[in-house]
Amino acid sequence: MTDITRLTAAEIADRLTRKEISSVEATQAHLDRIAAVDGDVHAFLHIDSEGALAAAREVDDRRSKGEALSPLAGVPIAVKDVVATQGQPTTAGSKILEGWIPPYDATLVSRLRAAGLPILGKTNMDEFAMGSSTEHSAYGPSHNPWDLERIPGGSGGGSAAAVAAYEAPLAIGTDTGGSIRQPAAVTGTVGAKPTYGGVSRYGLIALASSLDQAGPCTRSVLDAALLHEVIGGHDPMDSTSIDAPVPPVIAAARKADIKGLRIGIVKEISGEGFQPGVQQRFEESVQLLVDRGAEVVEVSCPTFKQGLAAYYLILPSEASSNLAKFDAMRYGLRVSPEGVDSPSAEQVMAASRDAGFGDEVKRRIILGTYALSSGYYDAYYGQAQKVRTLIARDFAAAFEKADVLVSPTAPTTAFKLGDKLDDPMAMYLNDVATIPANLAGIPGLSLPSGLADEDALPAGFQILAPATRDDLMYGVGAALEAALFEKWGGPLTPPELTSATAEPTAKEALR
Amino acid sequence: MSTLSRDEVAHVAMLARIQLSDDELDHLAGQLDQIVEFVAGVGEIAADDIPPMSHPLPLSNVTRPDEVRPSLTAEQALSGAPASELQRFEVPRILDQD
């Protein structure tokens, strides 16, 4: 029988329904896989074997009694560590929250539990989701299963690596500027950022509240749609949650019909500046869509060039405000300043935040505080919000000409760990193609388009749709995926990982 | 657009309640200056007549019926506190000693 960990979530669900396997078997198989390879991949910050197996036993029991269950009931999942899980550590990759155990579940976690998905554990991430490589985790980087010396993307590198390394069939990510889609691109997996407000943010440790969106990390487009329906939908606990039914994403992924659909290539986020191998796979994928009946139009979104600058003002500004709650008073790390007798709350706060936050977080909090400070607000934050308006207008005009927009997801394949760590600007440029969707609140999906010729590493294909039309991007994604699988004879498969792939000394040096 | 000096970084860090060492200040000041120079590009295209967009969705206030519902217990609320006493958060002094 096929190794359970090699199956997609839809295939596991199918076997569970037909009672060929149990959820306990599926869950144990993934826990065994984690035990075998996570020493090298470091996708997980916390593993909850006991809790996952208990949930699996419960769902097996309910199934044996003939209860009606959710389509993904019994399929195990990993959750990014920025999402609150009751009774399980939640650190957001930061030392300031080391050991913190939330007394409540995020809404999306409650929905996973209610739908019977055993939670394997919490995945590694850049601290407070700030980064594009998972090297800014306070607990050491994750490694790309395609090449352990390379980054798995960020900030959701742990979730993407877990899925790529067959440690979990499904994972939850969060996407503020591309943190689901860019890791998906560089690990050869599928990542979907729903329309802003499509999945509740209640219980997510906020980075930038007007940009953050949780969504699925999977190995197939259909799996992403199945998970989207479990976690999506209105939540009265989140005032920004859309009060409308989830778009028919599963039906769209199953139908995958693109005849007559207008595909817009955004001039500003493809071509120049993109790695030749990434660009080549992108163009071939577009051709596959044309072969299947889509029409191609070129669209121009001139303001996208300023999108990166606007994003790197809006994000730090909102983050500096959201992260003010880490004040060493009610939870988290508390450090007393050295050599001060009876320090004040303010002194303890400053010492704790210096000790608890990493470099990237400090950089962005200081930048955000500066951009919002008196005298600079209009020049920076106010201007960035106007650019945001212009980007939304660019999208609106582009969607007049095209039903969906496409681009490479990231400009390059995975770079080596350490290569851009001390060059924030170089790191920021990685998000150039994903950021506009967050600024405008529209949905985006990344799926593998093949391996770049230069380095045999995965390249990503991004599909953007108008707000609340998530079903459109799943339909196009599923059609392209089917065409690519036909061409390749199946999905992309990373090289086999064994516990001997990395020498312990080399591995430690990277952490 | 003015550049960001080391003293300004120190001042802003103080406003953000982050105590930085001299080494950290040296390191961050250069990088922040470069980032500020880059993000200042937003001033180039956005004209006065463009309305700012703070949020992708129209926001409205959300209320619920004024009914008593279960909430966290005091024990749960204090479970992550660095220090607590008598079912309250225990914090360092907040007033000057003199």
Coordinates of C-alpha atoms in Angstrom, one line a residue:
Chain A
M1 CA 0.0 0.0 0.0
T2 CA 1.1 3.6 -0.7
D3 CA 2.8 5.3 2.2
I4 CA 0.0 7.4 3.7
T5 CA 2.2 10.5 4.0
R6 CA 2.5 10.6 0.2
L7 CA -1.2 11.0 -0.3
T8 CA -3.0 14.3 -0.7
A9 CA -5.5 15.3 1.9
A10 CA -8.4 14.5 -0.5
E11 CA -6.9 11.0 -1.1
I12 CA -6.6 10.5 2.7
A13 CA -10.1 11.7 3.2
D14 CA -11.3 9.3 0.6
R15 CA -9.6 6.3 2.2
L16 CA -10.9 7.3 5.6
T17 CA -14.5 7.5 4.2
R18 CA -14.1 4.1 2.7
K19 CA -12.7 2.9 6.0
E20 CA -9.5 1.6 4.3
I21 CA -7.4 3.4 6.9
S22 CA -8.2 5.1 10.2
S23 CA -7.5 8.6 11.3
V24 CA -5.2 7.1 14.0
E25 CA -3.1 5.4 11.3
A26 CA -3.0 8.6 9.2
T27 CA -2.0 10.7 12.1
Q28 CA 0.6 8.2 13.4
A29 CA 2.1 7.9 9.9
H30 CA 2.7 11.7 9.9
L31 CA 4.0 11.8 13.5
D32 CA 6.5 9.0 12.4
R33 CA 7.5 11.0 9.4
I34 CA 8.0 14.1 11.6
A35 CA 10.2 12.0 14.0
A36 CA 12.3 10.8 11.0
V37 CA 12.9 14.0 9.2
D38 CA 12.1 17.1 11.3
G39 CA 15.6 17.1 12.8
D40 CA 16.8 18.2 9.4
V41 CA 13.8 20.2 8.2
H42 CA 12.9 22.0 11.5
A43 CA 9.4 22.7 10.3
F44 CA 7.9 22.3 13.8
L45 CA 8.3 24.3 17.0
H46 CA 6.0 22.1 19.0
I47 CA 4.6 18.7 18.3
D48 CA 1.4 17.5 20.0
S49 CA 1.4 13.7 19.5
E50 CA -0.9 13.0 22.3
G51 CA -3.5 15.7 21.4
A52 CA -3.4 14.7 17.7
L53 CA -3.9 11.0 18.4
A54 CA -6.7 11.7 20.9
A55 CA -8.5 13.8 18.2
A56 CA -7.9 11.0 15.7
R57 CA -9.4 8.4 18.0
E58 CA -12.4 10.6 18.6
V59 CA -13.1 11.0 14.9
D60 CA -12.6 7.3 14.2
D61 CA -15.1 6.6 17.0
R62 CA -17.6 9.0 15.5
R63 CA -17.1 7.5 12.1
S64 CA -17.7 4.0 13.4
K65 CA -21.0 5.1 14.9
G66 CA -22.0 6.3 11.4
E67 CA -22.1 10.0 12.3
A68 CA -22.1 12.6 9.4
L69 CA -18.6 14.0 9.3
S70 CA -16.9 16.9 7.6
P71 CA -15.1 16.0 4.3
L72 CA -11.7 16.4 5.9
A73 CA -12.6 14.7 9.2
G74 CA -9.6 12.7 10.4
V75 CA -7.0 14.3 8.1
P76 CA -4.1 15.6 10.2
I77 CA -3.0 19.3 9.9
A78 CA -0.1 21.5 11.1
V79 CA -0.8 25.1 12.3
K80 CA 1.5 28.1 12.0
D81 CA 2.6 29.2 15.5
V82 CA 1.1 32.7 15.1
V83 CA -2.4 31.1 15.6
A84 CA -3.6 30.7 19.2
T85 CA -4.2 27.1 20.2
Q86 CA -5.7 26.5 23.6
G87 CA -3.5 24.5 25.9
Q88 CA -0.6 24.4 23.3
P89 CA 2.4 26.7 23.2
T90 CA 2.0 29.7 20.8
T91 CA 5.1 31.8 20.3
A92 CA 4.8 33.6 16.9
G93 CA 8.5 32.5 16.5
S94 CA 9.5 35.0 19.2
K95 CA 11.4 34.7 22.5
I96 CA 9.1 37.3 24.0
L97 CA 6.3 34.6 24.0
E98 CA 8.4 31.6 24.8
G99 CA 6.3 29.1 26.8
W100 CA 3.1 31.1 26.4
I101 CA 0.0 28.9 26.4
P102 CA -3.2 30.6 25.2
P103 CA -6.3 30.1 27.3
Y104 CA -8.4 30.1 24.1
D105 CA -8.5 28.8 20.5
A106 CA -8.5 31.0 17.4
T107 CA -11.8 30.7 15.5
L108 CA -10.1 28.9 12.7
V109 CA -8.6 26.4 15.2
S110 CA -12.1 25.8 16.7
R111 CA -13.3 25.2 13.2
L112 CA -10.5 22.6 12.5
R113 CA -11.3 20.9 15.8
A114 CA -15.1 20.9 15.1
A115 CA -14.4 19.4 11.7
G116 CA -12.3 16.6 13.2
L117 CA -8.8 17.5 11.9
P118 CA -6.1 16.3 14.4
I119 CA -3.6 19.1 15.0
L120 CA -0.1 17.6 14.7
G121 CA 1.7 20.7 16.1
K122 CA 2.8 24.3 15.5
T123 CA 5.0 25.3 12.7
N124 CA 8.1 27.5 12.6
M125 CA 8.0 31.1 11.3
D126 CA 9.8 34.4 11.1
E127 CA 9.3 36.2 14.4
F128 CA 5.8 37.8 14.4
A129 CA 5.6 36.9 10.7
M130 CA 8.2 39.5 9.7
G131 CA 10.5 38.0 7.1
S132 CA 10.7 36.1 3.8
S133 CA 13.0 33.2 4.8
T134 CA 12.1 31.9 8.3
E135 CA 15.6 32.8 9.3
H136 CA 14.2 35.4 11.7
S137 CA 12.6 32.8 13.9
A138 CA 14.0 33.0 17.5
Y139 CA 14.1 29.2 17.4
G140 CA 16.4 28.8 14.4
P141 CA 15.5 28.6 10.7
S142 CA 13.5 25.9 8.9
H143 CA 15.1 24.2 5.9
N144 CA 13.8 23.7 2.4
P145 CA 13.1 20.0 1.7
W146 CA 14.4 20.5 -1.8
D147 CA 17.8 21.5 -0.6
L148 CA 18.4 21.7 3.2
E149 CA 20.9 24.5 2.7
R150 CA 18.2 26.8 1.3
I151 CA 15.4 28.8 2.8
P152 CA 11.9 27.5 2.7
G153 CA 10.5 31.0 2.2
G154 CA 8.8 33.1 4.8
S155 CA 7.3 33.9 7.0
G156 CA 5.4 30.6 6.8
G157 CA 8.4 28.6 5.9
G158 CA 7.6 26.0 8.6
S159 CA 4.1 25.3 7.3
A160 CA 5.3 25.1 3.7
A161 CA 8.3 22.9 4.6
A162 CA 6.1 20.5 6.7
V163 CA 3.8 20.0 3.7
A164 CA 6.7 19.7 1.2
A165 CA 8.5 17.2 3.4
Y166 CA 5.4 15.0 3.8
E167 CA 5.2 15.8 7.5
A168 CA 1.7 17.0 7.1
P169 CA -0.8 16.8 4.2
L170 CA -2.3 20.2 5.2
A171 CA -1.1 23.3 7.1
I172 CA -2.4 26.7 8.1
G173 CA -0.4 29.8 7.1
T174 CA -0.9 33.5 7.4
D175 CA -0.3 36.0 4.5
T176 CA 0.4 39.6 5.2
G177 CA 2.6 40.4 2.2
G178 CA 2.9 36.9 0.7
S179 CA 3.8 34.6 3.6
I180 CA 1.6 31.8 2.4
R181 CA 2.3 32.2 -1.4
Q182 CA 6.1 32.9 -1.5
P183 CA 6.9 29.8 0.8
A184 CA 4.6 27.7 -1.4
A185 CA 6.5 28.9 -4.5
V186 CA 10.0 28.0 -3.2
T187 CA 9.0 24.7 -1.7
G188 CA 6.9 23.4 -4.7
T189 CA 3.6 23.4 -2.8
V190 CA 0.2 25.2 -3.1
G191 CA -0.6 28.2 -1.0
A192 CA -3.8 30.3 -1.0
K193 CA -4.5 33.7 0.5
P194 CA -8.3 34.1 0.6
T195 CA -10.0 37.5 0.1
Y196 CA -9.3 39.7 3.1
G197 CA -12.0 39.0 5.7
G198 CA -12.7 35.6 4.2
V199 CA -11.2 33.7 7.1
S200 CA -11.6 35.0 10.7
R201 CA -8.5 36.7 12.2
Y202 CA -9.8 36.2 15.8
G203 CA -7.0 34.5 17.7
L204 CA -4.3 35.3 15.2
I205 CA -1.4 37.3 16.8
A206 CA -1.8 40.4 14.6
L207 CA 1.1 41.7 12.5
A208 CA -0.6 44.3 10.3
S209 CA -4.4 44.1 10.9
S210 CA -5.4 45.6 7.5
L211 CA -3.3 43.1 5.6
D212 CA -3.2 39.8 7.6
Q213 CA -5.1 36.9 6.2
A214 CA -5.0 33.2 7.2
G215 CA -5.2 30.5 4.6
P216 CA -4.3 26.9 3.4
C217 CA -0.9 25.4 2.6
T218 CA -1.3 22.1 0.7
R219 CA 0.1 19.9 -2.1
S220 CA -2.8 20.3 -4.4
V221 CA -5.3 23.0 -5.4
L222 CA -8.3 20.8 -4.5
D223 CA -6.8 20.3 -1.0
A224 CA -6.5 24.0 -0.6
A225 CA -10.1 24.5 -1.6
L226 CA -11.3 21.8 0.8
L227 CA -9.4 23.4 3.7
H228 CA -10.6 26.9 2.7
E229 CA -14.2 25.8 3.2
V230 CA -13.5 24.4 6.7
I231 CA -11.8 27.5 8.0
G232 CA -13.7 30.2 6.0
G233 CA -16.9 32.1 6.6
H234 CA -18.3 34.8 8.8
D235 CA -17.2 35.1 12.4
P236 CA -18.9 37.6 14.8
M237 CA -15.7 37.6 16.9
D238 CA -13.9 39.5 14.0
S239 CA -15.3 42.8 13.0
T240 CA -13.5 42.6 9.6
S241 CA -14.9 39.2 8.8
I242 CA -17.0 39.2 5.6
D243 CA -20.7 38.5 6.4
A244 CA -21.4 36.3 3.3
P245 CA -21.1 32.6 2.4
V246 CA -17.7 31.2 1.4
P247 CA -17.4 31.3 -2.4
P248 CA -17.9 27.8 -4.0
V249 CA -14.2 27.0 -4.0
I250 CA -14.4 23.2 -3.9
A251 CA -16.9 23.1 -6.8
A252 CA -14.6 25.5 -8.8
A253 CA -11.5 23.3 -8.1
R254 CA -13.3 20.2 -9.2
K255 CA -14.7 21.7 -12.3
A256 CA -11.5 23.5 -13.4
D257 CA -13.1 24.9 -16.6
I258 CA -11.2 27.8 -18.2
K259 CA -12.7 28.0 -21.7
G260 CA -13.1 31.6 -22.7
L261 CA -11.6 32.9 -19.5
R262 CA -9.5 36.0 -19.9
I263 CA -6.0 35.7 -18.2
G264 CA -4.2 39.0 -17.6
I265 CA -0.4 39.1 -17.5
V266 CA 0.6 42.0 -15.2
K267 CA 3.5 43.6 -17.0
E268 CA 5.0 45.1 -13.8
I269 CA 5.3 41.8 -12.0
S270 CA 6.8 39.5 -14.6
G271 CA 9.7 39.6 -17.1
E272 CA 12.5 42.0 -16.1
G273 CA 14.0 41.3 -12.7
F274 CA 12.7 37.8 -12.5
Q275 CA 15.1 34.8 -12.7
P276 CA 15.1 33.5 -16.3
G277 CA 14.2 29.9 -15.2
V278 CA 11.3 31.2 -13.1
Q279 CA 10.1 33.4 -16.0
Q280 CA 10.4 30.5 -18.5
R281 CA 8.2 28.2 -16.4
F282 CA 5.7 31.0 -16.0
E283 CA 5.5 31.5 -19.7
E284 CA 5.1 27.8 -20.4
S285 CA 2.3 27.6 -17.8
V286 CA 0.5 30.5 -19.5
Q287 CA 0.8 28.6 -22.8
L288 CA -0.8 25.5 -21.2
L289 CA -3.8 27.7 -20.1
V290 CA -4.1 29.1 -23.6
D291 CA -4.0 25.5 -25.0
R292 CA -7.0 24.7 -22.8
G293 CA -9.1 27.6 -24.1
A294 CA -8.1 30.7 -22.1
E295 CA -7.4 34.0 -23.7
V296 CA -4.4 36.1 -22.7
V297 CA -4.3 39.8 -22.4
E298 CA -1.5 42.0 -21.1
V299 CA -2.4 44.5 -18.4
S300 CA -0.4 47.3 -16.9
C301 CA -0.6 48.2 -13.2
P302 CA 1.8 51.2 -13.0
T303 CA 1.4 51.9 -9.3
F304 CA 2.7 48.4 -8.4
K305 CA 6.2 49.8 -8.5
Q306 CA 5.4 51.9 -5.4
G307 CA 3.5 49.0 -3.8
L308 CA 6.6 47.7 -2.1
A309 CA 7.5 51.1 -0.5
A310 CA 3.8 51.6 0.6
Y311 CA 3.7 48.1 2.1
Y312 CA 7.0 48.7 4.0
L313 CA 5.4 51.8 5.6
I314 CA 1.9 50.4 6.3
L315 CA 3.1 47.1 7.7
P316 CA 5.6 48.6 10.3
S317 CA 3.2 51.3 11.2
E318 CA 0.4 48.8 12.1
A319 CA 2.9 46.4 13.6
S320 CA 4.4 49.0 15.9
S321 CA 0.9 49.5 17.2
N322 CA -0.1 45.8 17.4
L323 CA 3.2 44.8 19.1
A324 CA 2.8 47.5 21.8
K325 CA 0.8 44.9 23.8
F326 CA 4.1 43.0 24.4
D327 CA 4.8 45.1 27.5
A328 CA 6.0 42.5 30.0
M329 CA 3.0 43.2 32.2
R330 CA 0.3 40.7 31.4
Y331 CA 2.0 37.9 29.6
G332 CA 5.3 37.0 28.0
L333 CA 8.9 37.7 29.0
R334 CA 9.7 40.1 31.8
V335 CA 13.3 41.2 32.2
S336 CA 14.6 43.7 34.8
P337 CA 17.3 46.2 33.6
E338 CA 20.7 45.5 34.9
G339 CA 22.0 47.6 37.8
V340 CA 18.7 49.4 38.5
D341 CA 17.2 49.1 42.0
S342 CA 13.5 48.9 42.0
P343 CA 13.1 49.6 38.2
S344 CA 9.9 51.3 37.0
A345 CA 7.3 49.5 34.7
E346 CA 8.7 51.6 31.8
Q347 CA 12.3 50.5 32.4
V348 CA 11.2 46.8 32.7
M349 CA 9.1 47.2 29.5
A350 CA 12.1 48.6 27.5
A351 CA 14.5 46.0 28.8
S352 CA 12.0 43.2 28.2
R353 CA 11.3 44.3 24.6
D354 CA 15.0 44.6 23.9
A355 CA 15.7 41.1 25.2
G356 CA 12.5 39.5 23.7
F357 CA 12.4 41.0 20.2
G358 CA 14.9 40.0 17.4
D359 CA 16.6 42.4 15.0
E360 CA 13.9 42.4 12.3
V361 CA 11.1 43.1 14.7
K362 CA 13.1 46.0 16.3
R363 CA 13.8 47.4 12.8
R364 CA 10.2 47.4 11.9
I365 CA 8.8 48.7 15.2
I366 CA 11.2 51.6 15.1
L367 CA 10.5 52.3 11.4
G368 CA 6.7 52.2 12.2
T369 CA 7.0 54.4 15.2
Y370 CA 9.0 56.9 13.2
A371 CA 6.6 56.8 10.2
L372 CA 3.7 57.5 12.6
S373 CA 5.4 60.2 14.6
S374 CA 4.4 63.8 14.6
G375 CA 5.7 65.7 11.6
Y376 CA 6.3 62.5 9.5
Y377 CA 2.8 61.0 9.4
D378 CA 1.6 62.9 6.3
A379 CA 4.8 62.3 4.4
Y380 CA 5.0 58.6 5.1
Y381 CA 1.9 56.8 6.4
G382 CA -0.6 59.2 4.8
Q383 CA 1.2 59.0 1.4
A384 CA 1.4 55.1 1.6
Q385 CA -2.4 55.0 2.1
K386 CA -2.9 57.0 -1.0
V387 CA -0.6 54.6 -3.0
R388 CA -2.9 51.9 -1.6
T389 CA -5.9 53.6 -3.2
L390 CA -4.0 53.8 -6.5
I391 CA -3.1 50.1 -6.4
A392 CA -6.7 49.2 -5.7
R393 CA -7.6 51.4 -8.8
D394 CA -5.0 49.6 -10.9
F395 CA -6.5 46.2 -9.9
A396 CA -10.0 47.5 -10.7
A397 CA -8.9 48.6 -14.2
A398 CA -7.1 45.3 -14.8
F399 CA -10.1 43.3 -13.8
E400 CA -12.1 45.1 -16.4
K401 CA -9.9 43.6 -19.0
A402 CA -9.2 40.2 -17.5
D403 CA -11.0 37.7 -15.2
V404 CA -7.9 36.7 -13.3
L405 CA -4.3 38.1 -13.3
V406 CA -1.2 36.0 -13.3
S407 CA 2.5 36.4 -12.6
P408 CA 5.4 34.4 -11.2
T409 CA 4.9 34.2 -7.4
A410 CA 8.4 35.1 -6.4
P411 CA 11.2 36.6 -8.5
T412 CA 13.7 33.8 -7.7
T413 CA 13.8 30.2 -6.5
A414 CA 14.9 29.6 -2.9
F415 CA 18.2 31.3 -2.0
K416 CA 20.7 30.0 0.4
L417 CA 20.3 30.4 4.2
G418 CA 22.3 33.4 5.4
D419 CA 22.6 35.0 1.9
K420 CA 20.3 37.9 2.5
L421 CA 20.1 37.8 6.3
D422 CA 21.9 41.1 6.9
D423 CA 20.4 42.9 3.9
P424 CA 16.8 43.8 4.7
M425 CA 16.2 45.6 1.4
A426 CA 17.3 42.5 -0.6
M427 CA 15.0 40.4 1.6
Y428 CA 12.0 42.8 1.1
L429 CA 12.3 42.6 -2.7
N430 CA 11.2 39.0 -2.6
D431 CA 7.7 40.0 -1.9
V432 CA 7.3 42.4 -4.9
A433 CA 4.8 40.2 -6.7
T434 CA 2.7 39.1 -3.7
I435 CA 2.3 42.4 -1.8
P436 CA -0.2 44.2 -4.2
A437 CA -2.9 41.6 -3.4
N438 CA -2.6 42.3 0.4
L439 CA -2.8 46.0 -0.1
A440 CA -6.0 45.7 -2.1
G441 CA -7.4 42.8 -0.1
I442 CA -7.9 40.5 -3.1
P443 CA -7.3 36.7 -3.1
G444 CA -4.2 35.0 -4.5
L445 CA -3.0 31.5 -5.1
S446 CA 0.4 30.0 -5.8
L447 CA 1.0 26.6 -7.3
P448 CA 4.2 25.0 -8.6
S449 CA 5.0 25.7 -12.3
G450 CA 8.0 23.4 -12.4
L451 CA 11.7 23.5 -11.7
A452 CA 14.0 26.3 -12.9
D453 CA 16.6 25.2 -15.3
E454 CA 19.5 27.0 -13.5
D455 CA 19.2 25.2 -10.1
A456 CA 16.4 22.5 -10.4
L457 CA 14.5 24.3 -7.7
P458 CA 10.7 24.9 -7.7
A459 CA 9.2 28.0 -9.2
G460 CA 5.7 29.4 -8.4
F461 CA 2.8 30.5 -10.5
Q462 CA 0.5 33.2 -9.0
I463 CA -3.2 33.7 -9.8
L464 CA -5.0 36.7 -8.5
A465 CA -8.8 37.2 -8.6
P466 CA -11.2 40.0 -7.7
A467 CA -12.3 40.3 -4.0
T468 CA -14.7 37.5 -3.0
R469 CA -14.1 35.6 -6.3
D470 CA -11.7 33.1 -4.7
D471 CA -13.5 30.4 -6.7
L472 CA -12.1 31.9 -9.9
M473 CA -8.5 31.4 -8.8
Y474 CA -9.1 27.9 -7.6
G475 CA -10.7 27.0 -11.0
V476 CA -7.7 28.4 -12.9
G477 CA -5.3 26.8 -10.5
A478 CA -6.9 23.4 -10.8
A479 CA -6.9 23.6 -14.6
L480 CA -3.2 24.5 -14.7
E481 CA -2.3 21.9 -12.1
A482 CA -4.1 19.2 -14.2
A483 CA -2.3 20.3 -17.4
L484 CA 1.1 20.3 -15.6
F485 CA 0.5 16.9 -14.0
E486 CA -0.3 15.6 -17.4
K487 CA 2.9 17.0 -18.8
W488 CA 5.1 15.8 -15.8
G489 CA 3.3 12.5 -15.3
G490 CA 2.4 13.5 -11.7
P491 CA 3.2 16.1 -9.0
L492 CA 6.6 17.5 -8.4
T493 CA 8.5 15.4 -5.8
P494 CA 11.4 16.7 -3.7
P495 CA 14.5 14.5 -3.3
E496 CA 14.1 11.9 -0.5
L497 CA 15.1 13.1 2.9
T498 CA 16.7 10.7 5.3
S499 CA 18.0 11.5 8.8
A500 CA 21.5 11.2 7.3
T501 CA 21.0 14.0 4.7
A502 CA 22.6 16.6 6.9
E503 CA 25.6 16.1 9.2
P504 CA 24.6 17.2 12.7
T505 CA 27.5 19.7 12.7
A506 CA 26.5 21.4 9.5
K507 CA 22.9 21.5 10.6
E508 CA 23.8 23.1 13.9
A509 CA 25.9 25.7 12.2
L510 CA 22.9 26.8 10.2
R511 CA 20.6 27.2 13.2
Chain B
M1 CA 13.4 64.0 2.7
S2 CA 15.7 64.1 5.8
T3 CA 17.8 61.1 6.6
L4 CA 17.5 59.2 9.8
S5 CA 20.4 59.9 12.2
R6 CA 21.7 57.6 15.0
D7 CA 20.3 60.0 17.6
E8 CA 16.9 60.0 16.0
V9 CA 16.9 56.2 16.0
A10 CA 17.8 56.2 19.7
H11 CA 14.9 58.7 20.3
V12 CA 12.4 56.7 18.3
A13 CA 13.5 53.4 20.0
M14 CA 12.9 55.1 23.4
L15 CA 9.3 56.1 22.2
A16 CA 8.7 52.5 21.2
R17 CA 10.0 51.3 24.6
I18 CA 12.9 49.4 23.2
Q19 CA 16.2 49.9 25.1
L20 CA 19.0 49.4 22.5
S21 CA 22.6 48.8 23.2
D22 CA 25.3 51.0 21.5
D23 CA 26.1 48.1 19.1
E24 CA 22.5 47.6 18.2
L25 CA 22.1 51.3 17.6
D26 CA 25.1 51.4 15.2
H27 CA 23.8 48.4 13.4
L28 CA 20.2 49.5 13.1
A29 CA 20.8 53.2 12.3
G30 CA 22.5 52.4 9.0
Q31 CA 19.9 49.9 7.9
L32 CA 17.0 52.1 8.9
D33 CA 18.4 55.0 7.0
Q34 CA 18.6 52.9 3.8
I35 CA 15.0 51.7 4.3
V36 CA 13.6 55.2 5.0
E37 CA 15.2 56.4 1.8
F38 CA 13.5 53.6 -0.1
V39 CA 10.0 54.0 1.4
A40 CA 10.1 57.8 0.9
G41 CA 9.4 56.9 -2.7
V42 CA 5.7 56.8 -1.9
G43 CA 5.8 60.6 -1.9
E44 CA 6.5 60.7 -5.6
I45 CA 3.2 59.7 -7.1
A46 CA 0.4 60.2 -4.6
A47 CA -1.3 63.5 -5.4
D48 CA -3.4 65.6 -2.9
D49 CA -6.7 64.7 -4.5
I50 CA -6.3 60.9 -3.9
P51 CA -8.2 59.7 -0.9
P52 CA -6.2 57.5 1.5
M53 CA -7.2 53.9 1.9
S54 CA -6.7 52.5 5.4
H55 CA -8.5 49.2 4.8
P56 CA -9.5 47.0 1.9
L57 CA -13.1 46.6 3.2
P58 CA -15.7 49.2 4.3
L59 CA -15.6 48.9 8.0
S60 CA -18.7 49.1 10.3
N61 CA -19.0 48.8 14.0
V62 CA -20.0 45.3 15.2
T63 CA -22.1 44.9 18.3
R64 CA -23.7 42.1 20.1
P65 CA -26.7 41.9 22.4
D66 CA -25.9 43.1 25.9
E67 CA -26.2 39.7 27.5
V68 CA -24.0 38.0 30.1
R69 CA -21.9 35.3 28.5
P70 CA -19.2 32.9 29.7
S71 CA -15.7 34.5 29.6
L72 CA -12.2 33.6 30.7
T73 CA -11.8 32.9 34.4
A74 CA -9.5 35.1 36.5
E75 CA -7.1 32.1 36.6
Q76 CA -7.1 31.7 32.8
A77 CA -6.6 35.4 32.3
L78 CA -3.6 35.4 34.7
S79 CA -2.2 32.1 33.3
G80 CA 0.4 33.8 31.2
A81 CA 1.3 36.6 33.6
P82 CA 5.0 37.0 34.6
A83 CA 3.8 37.7 38.1
S84 CA 0.4 37.9 39.8
E85 CA -1.0 38.3 43.3
L86 CA -4.5 38.2 44.8
Q87 CA -6.0 37.4 41.4
R88 CA -4.4 40.5 39.9
F89 CA -1.5 41.3 37.6
E90 CA 1.6 42.2 39.6
V91 CA 3.6 45.0 37.9
P92 CA 6.7 47.0 38.6
R93 CA 6.2 50.4 40.2
I94 CA 4.5 52.9 37.8
L95 CA 5.1 56.1 39.8
D96 CA 8.4 57.8 40.5
Q97 CA 9.9 57.0 44.0
D98 CA 10.2 60.7 45.0

